[in-house]
Amino acid sequence: MGAVIAGTGMFVPDNVVSNHDLARIMDTTDEWITNRTGVKERRFVDPGVGSSDLAIAAVTNALADAGVEGSGVDALITATMTPDYLAPGIAGLVQAGLGLSHIAAFDVRQQCSGFLYGLDLADALIHSDRAETVAVVGAEVHAGFQPWSAASWEVLLGNSQEPLPQQDYERNTEHRAWSVLFGDGAGAMILRRGERSDEGILATSLHTDGESFELIWVPGVGFKSRPYVSQDDLADDLQLPTMDGGGLFRKAVRLMPEAARMVLERTGMTLDDVDLVVAHQANDRILEGVRKQFGLEPEKVPSNIGSYGNTTAGTLPILYHELSASGRVVPGSVVCFAAFGAGAHYGAALYREPAAS
Ligand code: ACO
């Protein structure tokens, strides 16, 4: 029996940063960002708030939605590329913050595909009788890896009308190609054993193209370097992401549909059977490419990137939660999840919402 989604939840911080706000701290425009990415605004946490805090809030909401007590959770999977600390990951912090018992709790590090990998692992744990109820959460705090100075943040959040020092403006502009894409947020699902073989998670197909590791990565602050962080590294901005935007775009548009076709083939289903494609929200133009490849109308490949930007491991569960809450997912709906991101990890999962009981 495939695992079914018993409840969903999300949490995003209150601070909203629009494209117009970004245009005050770097050489960019709302028009450029909207046309190239679809992002209109994104959320950012206050200093001192970590991805574990967002994850705790999202899982709490998902548990309430599922009508499940924390004591009923057998395993917790946390997907993030922005942990509170370099080590350990956030799973322990989330387990303790939720007051869960000493269950298995672990991080997956598959970035934009992290939630998809978590979903597959939850399904496998349930299938193999190692767990009955699994919480999976994708949570990210990208605010910390933005290259923006304290003065830039004050302008962004509307706390200062002072002109930005020229060197801050230039540095922000230097990193504008990737910094405008990201936002903070978390989404969670509670997975439970289903009752029928034709419901729940029907098939998954996970892949890794390690040769594309450098499409988007953080070259510094890693244990291959000695010391793992140095003033020279920081002076060279090696703690910041490096991105080949065009290369990512081409691979994502090709490989997400490829993985989706594999799960359809495995189940003997076709695109006509699919009600919704819930694809990683990296960029509206990537989603447009996916729609074109599949010949699907926009409503079938929905987007909420305009409101949140790319929340990496958070995008799939946040979008699914919103679709579910707004009645777009109904009993019997067939949903194809697809993701592509750093690593390069990618894949797809096919899911059928259980019939109403
Ligand atoms: N504002 C204004 N101008 C900008 C900005 C910005 N924020 N960023 C770049 N530019 C400029 C560039 O400097 C360049 O100027 P030039 O022609 O004078 O040199 C011009 O715009 C075009 O730059 P390109 O990089 O060629 O722009 P492109 O059309 O390729 O769009 C983008 C860039 C949006 C990043 C695109 O490549 C893309 O969508 N890539 C996918 C990347 C992605 O989604 N990453 C998310 C993380 S990974 C993941 O989740 C899968």
mmCIF file of C-alpha atoms and ligand atoms in Angstrom:
data_model
loop_
_atom_site.group_PDB
_atom_site.id
_atom_site.type_symbol
_atom_site.label_atom_id
_atom_site.label_comp_id
_atom_site.label_asym_id
_atom_site.label_seq_id
_atom_site.Cartn_x
_atom_site.Cartn_y
_atom_site.Cartn_z
ATOM 1 C CA MET A 1 0.000 0.000 0.000
ATOM 2 C CA GLY A 2 1.367 3.437 -0.903
ATOM 3 C CA ALA A 3 1.696 6.029 1.837
ATOM 4 C CA VAL A 4 -1.040 8.684 1.845
ATOM 5 C CA ILE A 5 -0.810 12.336 2.775
ATOM 6 C CA ALA A 6 -2.886 12.614 5.958
ATOM 7 C CA GLY A 7 -2.239 16.311 6.559
ATOM 8 C CA THR A 8 -0.283 19.308 5.277
ATOM 9 C CA GLY A 9 0.978 22.561 6.771
ATOM 10 C CA MET A 10 3.189 25.513 5.951
ATOM 11 C CA PHE A 11 4.809 28.457 7.616
ATOM 12 C CA VAL A 12 6.356 31.592 6.131
ATOM 13 C CA PRO A 13 7.828 34.544 8.038
ATOM 14 C CA ASP A 14 6.119 37.953 8.136
ATOM 15 C CA ASN A 15 8.787 40.126 6.486
ATOM 16 C CA VAL A 16 7.790 40.653 2.840
ATOM 17 C CA VAL A 17 10.457 41.948 0.427
ATOM 18 C CA SER A 18 9.147 43.010 -2.984
ATOM 19 C CA ASN A 19 11.105 43.414 -6.202
ATOM 20 C CA HIS A 20 10.717 47.177 -5.757
ATOM 21 C CA ASP A 21 12.397 46.871 -2.338
ATOM 22 C CA LEU A 22 15.298 44.962 -3.944
ATOM 23 C CA ALA A 23 15.643 47.694 -6.572
ATOM 24 C CA ARG A 24 16.525 50.077 -3.738
ATOM 25 C CA ILE A 25 19.646 48.101 -2.779
ATOM 26 C CA MET A 26 20.946 46.901 -6.176
ATOM 27 C CA ASP A 27 20.765 47.626 -9.890
ATOM 28 C CA THR A 28 17.632 45.669 -10.766
ATOM 29 C CA THR A 29 13.986 46.293 -11.609
ATOM 30 C CA ASP A 30 10.636 44.706 -10.855
ATOM 31 C CA GLU A 31 10.239 44.243 -14.615
ATOM 32 C CA TRP A 32 13.516 42.292 -15.018
ATOM 33 C CA ILE A 33 12.830 39.990 -12.067
ATOM 34 C CA THR A 34 9.169 39.426 -12.997
ATOM 35 C CA ASN A 35 9.866 38.722 -16.673
ATOM 36 C CA ARG A 36 12.843 36.417 -16.090
ATOM 37 C CA THR A 37 11.663 34.573 -12.976
ATOM 38 C CA GLY A 38 8.000 35.263 -12.112
ATOM 39 C CA VAL A 39 8.967 36.272 -8.549
ATOM 40 C CA LYS A 40 7.152 39.382 -7.261
ATOM 41 C CA GLU A 41 7.951 39.120 -3.562
ATOM 42 C CA ARG A 42 9.526 36.769 -1.051
ATOM 43 C CA ARG A 43 9.607 36.390 2.759
ATOM 44 C CA PHE A 44 12.619 36.601 5.043
ATOM 45 C CA VAL A 45 13.058 35.684 8.722
ATOM 46 C CA ASP A 46 14.382 38.007 11.409
ATOM 47 C CA PRO A 47 17.974 37.419 12.547
ATOM 48 C CA GLY A 48 18.183 34.541 15.023
ATOM 49 C CA VAL A 49 15.374 32.546 13.399
ATOM 50 C CA GLY A 50 16.516 29.286 11.802
ATOM 51 C CA SER A 51 15.085 26.737 9.399
ATOM 52 C CA SER A 52 14.349 24.537 12.457
ATOM 53 C CA ASP A 53 11.935 27.206 13.756
ATOM 54 C CA LEU A 54 10.063 27.322 10.445
ATOM 55 C CA ALA A 55 10.047 23.509 10.278
ATOM 56 C CA ILE A 56 8.566 23.210 13.795
ATOM 57 C CA ALA A 57 5.748 25.608 12.873
ATOM 58 C CA ALA A 58 5.025 23.838 9.569
ATOM 59 C CA VAL A 59 4.955 20.334 11.143
ATOM 60 C CA THR A 60 2.745 21.622 13.984
ATOM 61 C CA ASN A 61 0.249 22.873 11.393
ATOM 62 C CA ALA A 62 0.443 19.618 9.422
ATOM 63 C CA LEU A 63 -0.150 17.522 12.565
ATOM 64 C CA ALA A 64 -3.233 19.616 13.382
ATOM 65 C CA ASP A 65 -4.480 19.206 9.804
ATOM 66 C CA ALA A 66 -3.977 15.425 10.016
ATOM 67 C CA GLY A 67 -5.528 15.205 13.477
ATOM 68 C CA VAL A 68 -2.404 13.389 14.668
ATOM 69 C CA GLU A 69 -0.706 13.925 18.048
ATOM 70 C CA GLY A 70 3.076 14.291 18.143
ATOM 71 C CA SER A 71 3.182 11.016 20.101
ATOM 72 C CA GLY A 72 1.800 9.288 16.989
ATOM 73 C CA VAL A 73 4.795 10.198 14.797
ATOM 74 C CA ASP A 74 7.267 7.304 14.294
ATOM 75 C CA ALA A 75 9.885 9.084 12.185
ATOM 76 C CA LEU A 76 10.807 12.636 11.211
ATOM 77 C CA ILE A 77 12.584 13.622 7.991
ATOM 78 C CA THR A 78 13.851 17.184 7.646
ATOM 79 C CA ALA A 79 15.022 18.470 4.269
ATOM 80 C CA THR A 80 17.102 21.642 4.230
ATOM 81 C CA MET A 81 20.179 23.106 2.605
ATOM 82 C CA THR A 82 20.252 25.924 5.163
ATOM 83 C CA PRO A 83 20.586 24.218 8.569
ATOM 84 C CA ASP A 84 20.803 26.363 11.720
ATOM 85 C CA TYR A 85 24.362 25.105 12.243
ATOM 86 C CA LEU A 86 26.950 23.532 9.969
ATOM 87 C CA ALA A 87 26.652 20.389 12.098
ATOM 88 C CA PRO A 88 24.563 18.623 13.178
ATOM 89 C CA GLY A 89 21.508 19.057 10.955
ATOM 90 C CA ILE A 90 18.137 20.366 12.116
ATOM 91 C CA ALA A 91 16.343 17.030 12.685
ATOM 92 C CA GLY A 92 17.234 16.897 16.382
ATOM 93 C CA LEU A 93 16.234 20.515 16.937
ATOM 94 C CA VAL A 94 12.881 19.929 15.237
ATOM 95 C CA GLN A 95 12.277 16.662 17.129
ATOM 96 C CA ALA A 96 12.973 18.368 20.459
ATOM 97 C CA GLY A 97 11.070 21.528 19.540
ATOM 98 C CA LEU A 98 7.983 19.474 18.721
ATOM 99 C CA GLY A 99 8.360 17.468 21.939
ATOM 100 C CA LEU A 100 8.468 14.176 20.003
ATOM 101 C CA SER A 101 9.760 11.041 21.699
ATOM 102 C CA HIS A 102 13.176 9.591 20.780
ATOM 103 C CA ILE A 103 12.104 8.544 17.281
ATOM 104 C CA ALA A 104 14.415 8.302 14.268
ATOM 105 C CA ALA A 105 14.911 11.849 12.971
ATOM 106 C CA PHE A 106 17.255 12.689 10.143
ATOM 107 C CA ASP A 107 18.194 15.343 7.597
ATOM 108 C CA VAL A 108 18.318 14.886 3.851
ATOM 109 C CA ARG A 109 20.639 17.170 1.902
ATOM 110 C CA GLN A 110 19.214 17.121 -1.596
ATOM 111 C CA GLN A 111 18.464 20.869 -1.809
ATOM 112 C CA CYS A 112 15.588 21.615 -4.231
ATOM 113 C CA SER A 113 14.862 17.871 -4.480
ATOM 114 C CA GLY A 114 15.189 17.384 -0.707
ATOM 115 C CA PHE A 115 11.483 17.153 -0.021
ATOM 116 C CA LEU A 116 10.957 14.704 -2.887
ATOM 117 C CA TYR A 117 13.728 12.468 -1.522
ATOM 118 C CA GLY A 118 12.120 12.769 1.944
ATOM 119 C CA LEU A 119 8.751 11.745 0.539
ATOM 120 C CA ASP A 120 10.258 8.660 -1.073
ATOM 121 C CA LEU A 121 12.056 7.717 2.153
ATOM 122 C CA ALA A 122 8.850 8.144 4.167
ATOM 123 C CA ASP A 123 7.026 5.896 1.704
ATOM 124 C CA ALA A 124 9.819 3.305 1.979
ATOM 125 C CA LEU A 125 9.752 3.374 5.806
ATOM 126 C CA ILE A 126 5.999 2.849 5.795
ATOM 127 C CA HIS A 127 6.156 0.129 3.124
ATOM 128 C CA SER A 128 8.806 -1.787 5.021
ATOM 129 C CA ASP A 129 6.858 -1.612 8.304
ATOM 130 C CA ARG A 130 9.568 0.448 9.989
ATOM 131 C CA ALA A 131 7.080 3.246 10.623
ATOM 132 C CA GLU A 132 3.362 3.905 10.403
ATOM 133 C CA THR A 133 3.273 7.681 10.542
ATOM 134 C CA VAL A 134 6.108 9.861 9.212
ATOM 135 C CA ALA A 135 6.451 13.655 9.266
ATOM 136 C CA VAL A 136 8.379 15.134 6.323
ATOM 137 C CA VAL A 137 9.284 18.807 6.242
ATOM 138 C CA GLY A 138 11.215 21.028 3.836
ATOM 139 C CA ALA A 139 12.438 24.254 5.453
ATOM 140 C CA GLU A 140 14.825 26.981 4.358
ATOM 141 C CA VAL A 141 16.232 30.221 5.692
ATOM 142 C CA HIS A 142 18.063 31.817 2.780
ATOM 143 C CA ALA A 143 18.302 35.222 4.473
ATOM 144 C CA GLY A 144 21.615 34.158 6.031
ATOM 145 C CA PHE A 145 23.342 33.449 2.722
ATOM 146 C CA GLN A 146 22.313 36.709 1.101
ATOM 147 C CA PRO A 147 25.349 38.941 0.513
ATOM 148 C CA TRP A 148 23.530 41.992 1.870
ATOM 149 C CA SER A 149 25.010 44.208 4.615
ATOM 150 C CA ALA A 150 23.113 45.237 7.755
ATOM 151 C CA ALA A 151 22.492 48.627 6.110
ATOM 152 C CA SER A 152 21.004 46.865 3.039
ATOM 153 C CA TRP A 153 18.621 44.861 5.244
ATOM 154 C CA GLU A 154 17.485 48.044 7.008
ATOM 155 C CA VAL A 155 16.593 49.588 3.645
ATOM 156 C CA LEU A 156 14.936 46.367 2.430
ATOM 157 C CA LEU A 157 12.732 46.073 5.499
ATOM 158 C CA GLY A 158 11.731 49.729 5.335
ATOM 159 C CA ASN A 159 13.554 50.683 8.554
ATOM 160 C CA SER A 160 15.872 53.187 6.866
ATOM 161 C CA GLN A 161 15.450 55.800 4.150
ATOM 162 C CA GLU A 162 19.200 56.601 4.152
ATOM 163 C CA PRO A 163 20.993 56.128 0.820
ATOM 164 C CA LEU A 164 23.016 52.912 0.744
ATOM 165 C CA PRO A 165 26.837 53.192 0.734
ATOM 166 C CA GLN A 166 28.012 52.824 -2.888
ATOM 167 C CA GLN A 167 30.169 49.789 -2.109
ATOM 168 C CA ASP A 168 27.168 47.954 -0.619
ATOM 169 C CA TYR A 169 25.101 48.762 -3.698
ATOM 170 C CA GLU A 170 27.865 47.463 -5.992
ATOM 171 C CA ARG A 171 28.313 44.258 -4.007
ATOM 172 C CA ASN A 172 24.549 43.611 -4.036
ATOM 173 C CA THR A 173 24.488 44.181 -7.786
ATOM 174 C CA GLU A 174 27.421 41.783 -8.295
ATOM 175 C CA HIS A 175 25.320 38.952 -6.791
ATOM 176 C CA ARG A 176 21.919 39.965 -8.231
ATOM 177 C CA ALA A 177 21.621 37.028 -10.672
ATOM 178 C CA TRP A 178 20.942 34.512 -7.868
ATOM 179 C CA SER A 179 20.040 36.610 -4.799
ATOM 180 C CA VAL A 180 16.702 37.821 -6.214
ATOM 181 C CA LEU A 181 15.453 34.249 -6.686
ATOM 182 C CA PHE A 182 15.289 33.002 -3.103
ATOM 183 C CA GLY A 183 12.960 33.341 -0.109
ATOM 184 C CA ASP A 184 12.391 31.700 3.284
ATOM 185 C CA GLY A 185 9.628 29.254 4.154
ATOM 186 C CA ALA A 186 8.670 25.734 5.189
ATOM 187 C CA GLY A 187 6.091 23.140 4.237
ATOM 188 C CA ALA A 188 5.285 19.784 5.823
ATOM 189 C CA MET A 189 3.275 16.623 5.260
ATOM 190 C CA ILE A 190 2.190 13.801 7.544
ATOM 191 C CA LEU A 191 2.366 10.446 5.705
ATOM 192 C CA ARG A 192 0.464 7.346 6.856
ATOM 193 C CA ARG A 193 -0.130 3.864 5.568
ATOM 194 C CA GLY A 194 -2.829 3.843 2.885
ATOM 195 C CA GLU A 195 -5.623 1.316 2.650
ATOM 196 C CA ARG A 196 -5.596 0.551 -1.084
ATOM 197 C CA SER A 197 -2.836 -0.218 -3.574
ATOM 198 C CA ASP A 198 -4.221 2.229 -6.147
ATOM 199 C CA GLU A 199 -4.053 5.192 -3.760
ATOM 200 C CA GLY A 200 -1.286 7.193 -2.120
ATOM 201 C CA ILE A 201 2.254 7.233 -3.513
ATOM 202 C CA LEU A 202 2.031 5.087 -6.655
ATOM 203 C CA ALA A 203 5.614 5.400 -7.942
ATOM 204 C CA THR A 204 8.769 7.414 -7.432
ATOM 205 C CA SER A 205 11.847 7.890 -9.572
ATOM 206 C CA LEU A 206 14.882 9.567 -7.987
ATOM 207 C CA HIS A 207 18.059 10.490 -9.861
ATOM 208 C CA THR A 208 21.394 12.219 -9.455
ATOM 209 C CA ASP A 209 23.554 13.818 -12.153
ATOM 210 C CA GLY A 210 26.700 14.331 -10.099
ATOM 211 C CA GLU A 211 28.633 15.615 -13.102
ATOM 212 C CA SER A 212 26.441 18.726 -12.900
ATOM 213 C CA PHE A 213 27.516 19.364 -9.298
ATOM 214 C CA GLU A 214 28.848 22.830 -10.143
ATOM 215 C CA LEU A 215 25.639 24.161 -11.718
ATOM 216 C CA ILE A 216 24.827 25.700 -8.351
ATOM 217 C CA TRP A 217 26.985 25.190 -5.279
ATOM 218 C CA VAL A 218 28.759 26.870 -2.394
ATOM 219 C CA PRO A 219 32.496 26.359 -2.982
ATOM 220 C CA GLY A 220 33.727 27.516 0.460
ATOM 221 C CA VAL A 221 33.064 26.650 4.116
ATOM 222 C CA GLY A 222 33.563 22.913 3.539
ATOM 223 C CA PHE A 223 35.773 20.366 5.275
ATOM 224 C CA LYS A 224 37.894 19.759 2.207
ATOM 225 C CA SER A 225 39.514 23.112 2.971
ATOM 226 C CA ARG A 226 41.952 23.513 5.837
ATOM 227 C CA PRO A 227 40.898 25.400 7.850
ATOM 228 C CA TYR A 228 37.372 24.901 6.593
ATOM 229 C CA VAL A 229 36.704 28.641 6.760
ATOM 230 C CA SER A 230 39.360 31.341 6.376
ATOM 231 C CA GLN A 231 39.521 35.095 5.969
ATOM 232 C CA ASP A 232 40.834 34.555 2.417
ATOM 233 C CA ASP A 233 37.805 32.419 1.533
ATOM 234 C CA LEU A 234 35.466 35.058 2.914
ATOM 235 C CA ALA A 235 37.313 37.803 1.033
ATOM 236 C CA ASP A 236 36.727 35.766 -2.154
ATOM 237 C CA ASP A 237 33.030 35.256 -1.235
ATOM 238 C CA LEU A 238 33.438 31.466 -1.342
ATOM 239 C CA GLN A 239 30.695 31.153 1.307
ATOM 240 C CA LEU A 240 28.167 32.387 -1.270
ATOM 241 C CA PRO A 241 26.437 30.323 -3.966
ATOM 242 C CA THR A 242 27.883 30.200 -7.463
ATOM 243 C CA MET A 243 25.310 29.573 -10.186
ATOM 244 C CA ASP A 244 25.314 28.762 -13.891
ATOM 245 C CA GLY A 245 21.777 30.053 -14.502
ATOM 246 C CA GLY A 246 21.553 29.039 -18.159
ATOM 247 C CA GLY A 247 22.929 25.534 -17.518
ATOM 248 C CA LEU A 248 20.457 24.991 -14.665
ATOM 249 C CA PHE A 249 17.597 26.190 -16.784
ATOM 250 C CA ARG A 250 18.356 23.785 -19.646
ATOM 251 C CA LYS A 251 18.816 20.743 -17.374
ATOM 252 C CA ALA A 252 15.726 21.456 -15.233
ATOM 253 C CA VAL A 253 13.464 21.845 -18.268
ATOM 254 C CA ARG A 254 14.681 18.518 -19.705
ATOM 255 C CA LEU A 255 15.098 16.338 -16.616
ATOM 256 C CA MET A 256 11.942 17.104 -14.591
ATOM 257 C CA PRO A 257 9.669 15.993 -17.474
ATOM 258 C CA GLU A 258 11.941 12.974 -18.077
ATOM 259 C CA ALA A 259 11.514 11.828 -14.461
ATOM 260 C CA ALA A 260 7.771 12.502 -14.631
ATOM 261 C CA ARG A 261 7.491 10.317 -17.743
ATOM 262 C CA MET A 262 9.283 7.493 -15.877
ATOM 263 C CA VAL A 263 6.755 7.434 -13.023
ATOM 264 C CA LEU A 264 3.900 7.534 -15.511
ATOM 265 C CA GLU A 265 5.397 4.604 -17.450
ATOM 266 C CA ARG A 266 5.859 2.614 -14.252
ATOM 267 C CA THR A 267 2.197 2.930 -13.386
ATOM 268 C CA GLY A 268 0.867 2.512 -16.917
ATOM 269 C CA MET A 269 -0.668 5.972 -16.691
ATOM 270 C CA THR A 270 -0.483 8.885 -19.134
ATOM 271 C CA LEU A 271 -0.433 12.648 -18.789
ATOM 272 C CA ASP A 272 -4.181 12.635 -19.387
ATOM 273 C CA ASP A 273 -4.581 10.847 -16.051
ATOM 274 C CA VAL A 274 -2.704 13.605 -14.208
ATOM 275 C CA ASP A 275 -4.725 16.421 -12.648
ATOM 276 C CA LEU A 276 -1.824 18.506 -11.335
ATOM 277 C CA VAL A 277 1.934 18.689 -11.836
ATOM 278 C CA VAL A 278 3.422 20.100 -8.637
ATOM 279 C CA ALA A 279 6.901 21.070 -9.846
ATOM 280 C CA HIS A 280 9.760 22.713 -7.961
ATOM 281 C CA GLN A 281 9.208 26.481 -7.884
ATOM 282 C CA ALA A 282 12.634 27.667 -9.063
ATOM 283 C CA ASN A 283 11.489 29.971 -11.763
ATOM 284 C CA ASP A 284 8.336 30.568 -13.817
ATOM 285 C CA ARG A 285 10.228 30.239 -17.077
ATOM 286 C CA ILE A 286 11.324 26.726 -16.066
ATOM 287 C CA LEU A 287 7.674 25.924 -15.282
ATOM 288 C CA GLU A 288 6.705 27.343 -18.661
ATOM 289 C CA GLY A 289 9.277 25.035 -20.298
ATOM 290 C CA VAL A 290 7.794 22.055 -18.424
ATOM 291 C CA ARG A 291 4.276 23.047 -19.526
ATOM 292 C CA LYS A 292 5.431 23.301 -23.161
ATOM 293 C CA GLN A 293 7.177 19.920 -23.087
ATOM 294 C CA PHE A 294 4.028 18.302 -21.754
ATOM 295 C CA GLY A 295 1.627 20.430 -23.791
ATOM 296 C CA LEU A 296 -0.260 21.181 -20.573
ATOM 297 C CA GLU A 297 -2.332 24.261 -19.827
ATOM 298 C CA PRO A 298 -0.984 26.551 -17.049
ATOM 299 C CA GLU A 299 -3.650 25.500 -14.509
ATOM 300 C CA LYS A 300 -2.271 21.956 -14.557
ATOM 301 C CA VAL A 301 1.261 23.143 -13.682
ATOM 302 C CA PRO A 302 0.457 25.726 -11.005
ATOM 303 C CA SER A 303 2.874 28.307 -9.661
ATOM 304 C CA ASN A 304 3.085 30.297 -6.432
ATOM 305 C CA ILE A 305 6.637 31.550 -6.998
ATOM 306 C CA GLY A 306 5.294 35.108 -7.337
ATOM 307 C CA SER A 307 4.526 35.149 -3.597
ATOM 308 C CA TYR A 308 7.471 33.276 -2.064
ATOM 309 C CA GLY A 309 10.365 33.030 -4.543
ATOM 310 C CA ASN A 310 12.370 29.816 -4.523
ATOM 311 C CA THR A 311 12.178 28.271 -1.037
ATOM 312 C CA THR A 312 14.332 25.281 -2.167
ATOM 313 C CA ALA A 313 13.169 22.238 -0.116
ATOM 314 C CA GLY A 314 10.054 24.166 0.889
ATOM 315 C CA THR A 315 8.502 24.683 -2.544
ATOM 316 C CA LEU A 316 6.764 21.335 -3.132
ATOM 317 C CA PRO A 317 5.000 21.033 0.258
ATOM 318 C CA ILE A 318 4.080 24.750 0.372
ATOM 319 C CA LEU A 319 2.502 24.607 -3.089
ATOM 320 C CA TYR A 320 0.768 21.289 -2.358
ATOM 321 C CA HIS A 321 -0.586 22.668 0.919
ATOM 322 C CA GLU A 322 -1.991 25.745 -0.831
ATOM 323 C CA LEU A 323 -3.582 23.630 -3.579
ATOM 324 C CA SER A 324 -5.059 21.290 -1.013
ATOM 325 C CA ALA A 325 -6.363 24.111 1.195
ATOM 326 C CA SER A 326 -7.975 25.859 -1.794
ATOM 327 C CA GLY A 327 -9.784 22.693 -2.902
ATOM 328 C CA ARG A 328 -7.655 22.062 -6.007
ATOM 329 C CA VAL A 329 -6.735 18.608 -4.678
ATOM 330 C CA VAL A 330 -9.862 16.513 -4.202
ATOM 331 C CA PRO A 331 -10.443 12.818 -3.464
ATOM 332 C CA GLY A 332 -9.114 10.837 -6.429
ATOM 333 C CA SER A 333 -6.875 13.672 -7.740
ATOM 334 C CA VAL A 334 -3.683 12.420 -9.398
ATOM 335 C CA VAL A 335 -0.680 14.635 -8.629
ATOM 336 C CA CYS A 336 2.765 14.362 -10.198
ATOM 337 C CA PHE A 337 5.516 15.898 -8.058
ATOM 338 C CA ALA A 338 8.747 16.828 -9.872
ATOM 339 C CA ALA A 339 11.952 18.539 -8.767
ATOM 340 C CA PHE A 340 15.413 19.449 -10.008
ATOM 341 C CA GLY A 341 18.150 21.225 -8.110
ATOM 342 C CA ALA A 342 21.683 21.420 -6.742
ATOM 343 C CA GLY A 343 23.649 18.208 -6.674
ATOM 344 C CA ALA A 344 22.292 17.810 -9.308
ATOM 345 C CA HIS A 345 19.460 15.773 -7.778
ATOM 346 C CA TYR A 346 16.130 15.389 -9.500
ATOM 347 C CA GLY A 347 13.133 13.111 -9.727
ATOM 348 C CA ALA A 348 9.380 12.682 -9.665
ATOM 349 C CA ALA A 349 6.634 10.996 -7.652
ATOM 350 C CA LEU A 350 3.115 10.066 -8.673
ATOM 351 C CA TYR A 351 0.396 10.317 -6.037
ATOM 352 C CA ARG A 352 -3.334 9.648 -5.942
ATOM 353 C CA GLU A 353 -5.375 11.332 -3.224
ATOM 354 C CA PRO A 354 -7.495 8.684 -1.461
ATOM 355 C CA ALA A 355 -11.185 8.520 -2.265
ATOM 356 C CA ALA A 356 -13.433 10.135 0.352
ATOM 357 C CA SER A 357 -14.204 7.649 3.116
HETATM 358 N N1 ACO B 1 18.412 42.367 -12.373
HETATM 359 C C1 ACO B 1 18.757 42.986 -13.505
HETATM 360 N N2 ACO B 1 19.637 42.472 -14.387
HETATM 361 C C2 ACO B 1 20.171 41.284 -14.090
HETATM 362 C C3 ACO B 1 19.849 40.565 -12.915
HETATM 363 C C4 ACO B 1 18.922 41.159 -12.040
HETATM 364 N N3 ACO B 1 18.547 40.565 -10.884
HETATM 365 N N4 ACO B 1 20.540 39.404 -12.897
HETATM 366 C C5 ACO B 1 21.284 39.375 -14.028
HETATM 367 N N5 ACO B 1 21.062 40.514 -14.745
HETATM 368 C C6 ACO B 1 21.642 40.895 -16.017
HETATM 369 C C7 ACO B 1 22.955 40.223 -16.294
HETATM 370 O O1 ACO B 1 24.001 40.915 -15.654
HETATM 371 C C8 ACO B 1 23.030 40.283 -17.790
HETATM 372 O O2 ACO B 1 23.474 41.571 -18.155
HETATM 373 P P1 ACO B 1 24.471 41.749 -19.423
HETATM 374 O O3 ACO B 1 23.707 41.217 -20.610
HETATM 375 O O4 ACO B 1 24.706 43.216 -19.446
HETATM 376 O O5 ACO B 1 25.675 40.924 -19.104
HETATM 377 C C9 ACO B 1 21.580 40.162 -18.227
HETATM 378 O O6 ACO B 1 20.790 40.478 -17.083
HETATM 379 C C10 ACO B 1 21.213 38.777 -18.706
HETATM 380 O O7 ACO B 1 21.751 37.845 -17.784
HETATM 381 P P2 ACO B 1 21.557 36.311 -17.967
HETATM 382 O O8 ACO B 1 22.206 35.572 -16.832
HETATM 383 O O9 ACO B 1 21.918 35.918 -19.363
HETATM 384 O O10 ACO B 1 19.991 36.249 -17.814
HETATM 385 P P3 ACO B 1 19.059 35.052 -18.133
HETATM 386 O O11 ACO B 1 18.085 35.474 -19.147
HETATM 387 O O12 ACO B 1 19.812 33.767 -18.355
HETATM 388 O O13 ACO B 1 18.280 34.899 -16.760
HETATM 389 C C11 ACO B 1 18.216 33.590 -14.764
HETATM 390 C C12 ACO B 1 18.993 34.617 -15.563
HETATM 391 C C13 ACO B 1 16.854 34.172 -14.388
HETATM 392 C C14 ACO B 1 18.978 33.274 -13.476
HETATM 393 C C15 ACO B 1 18.038 32.344 -15.664
HETATM 394 O O14 ACO B 1 19.268 31.901 -16.171
HETATM 395 C C16 ACO B 1 17.385 31.225 -14.950
HETATM 396 O O15 ACO B 1 16.200 31.263 -14.711
HETATM 397 N N6 ACO B 1 18.148 30.154 -14.576
HETATM 398 C C17 ACO B 1 17.681 29.118 -13.721
HETATM 399 C C18 ACO B 1 18.330 29.332 -12.398
HETATM 400 C C19 ACO B 1 17.479 29.023 -11.224
HETATM 401 O O16 ACO B 1 16.266 28.928 -11.295
HETATM 402 N N7 ACO B 1 18.122 28.867 -10.074
HETATM 403 C C20 ACO B 1 17.403 28.627 -8.884
HETATM 404 C C21 ACO B 1 18.203 27.805 -7.965
HETATM 405 S S1 ACO B 1 18.505 26.217 -8.505
HETATM 406 C C22 ACO B 1 17.111 25.454 -8.619
HETATM 407 O O17 ACO B 1 16.235 25.646 -7.801
HETATM 408 C C23 ACO B 1 16.867 24.546 -9.724
#
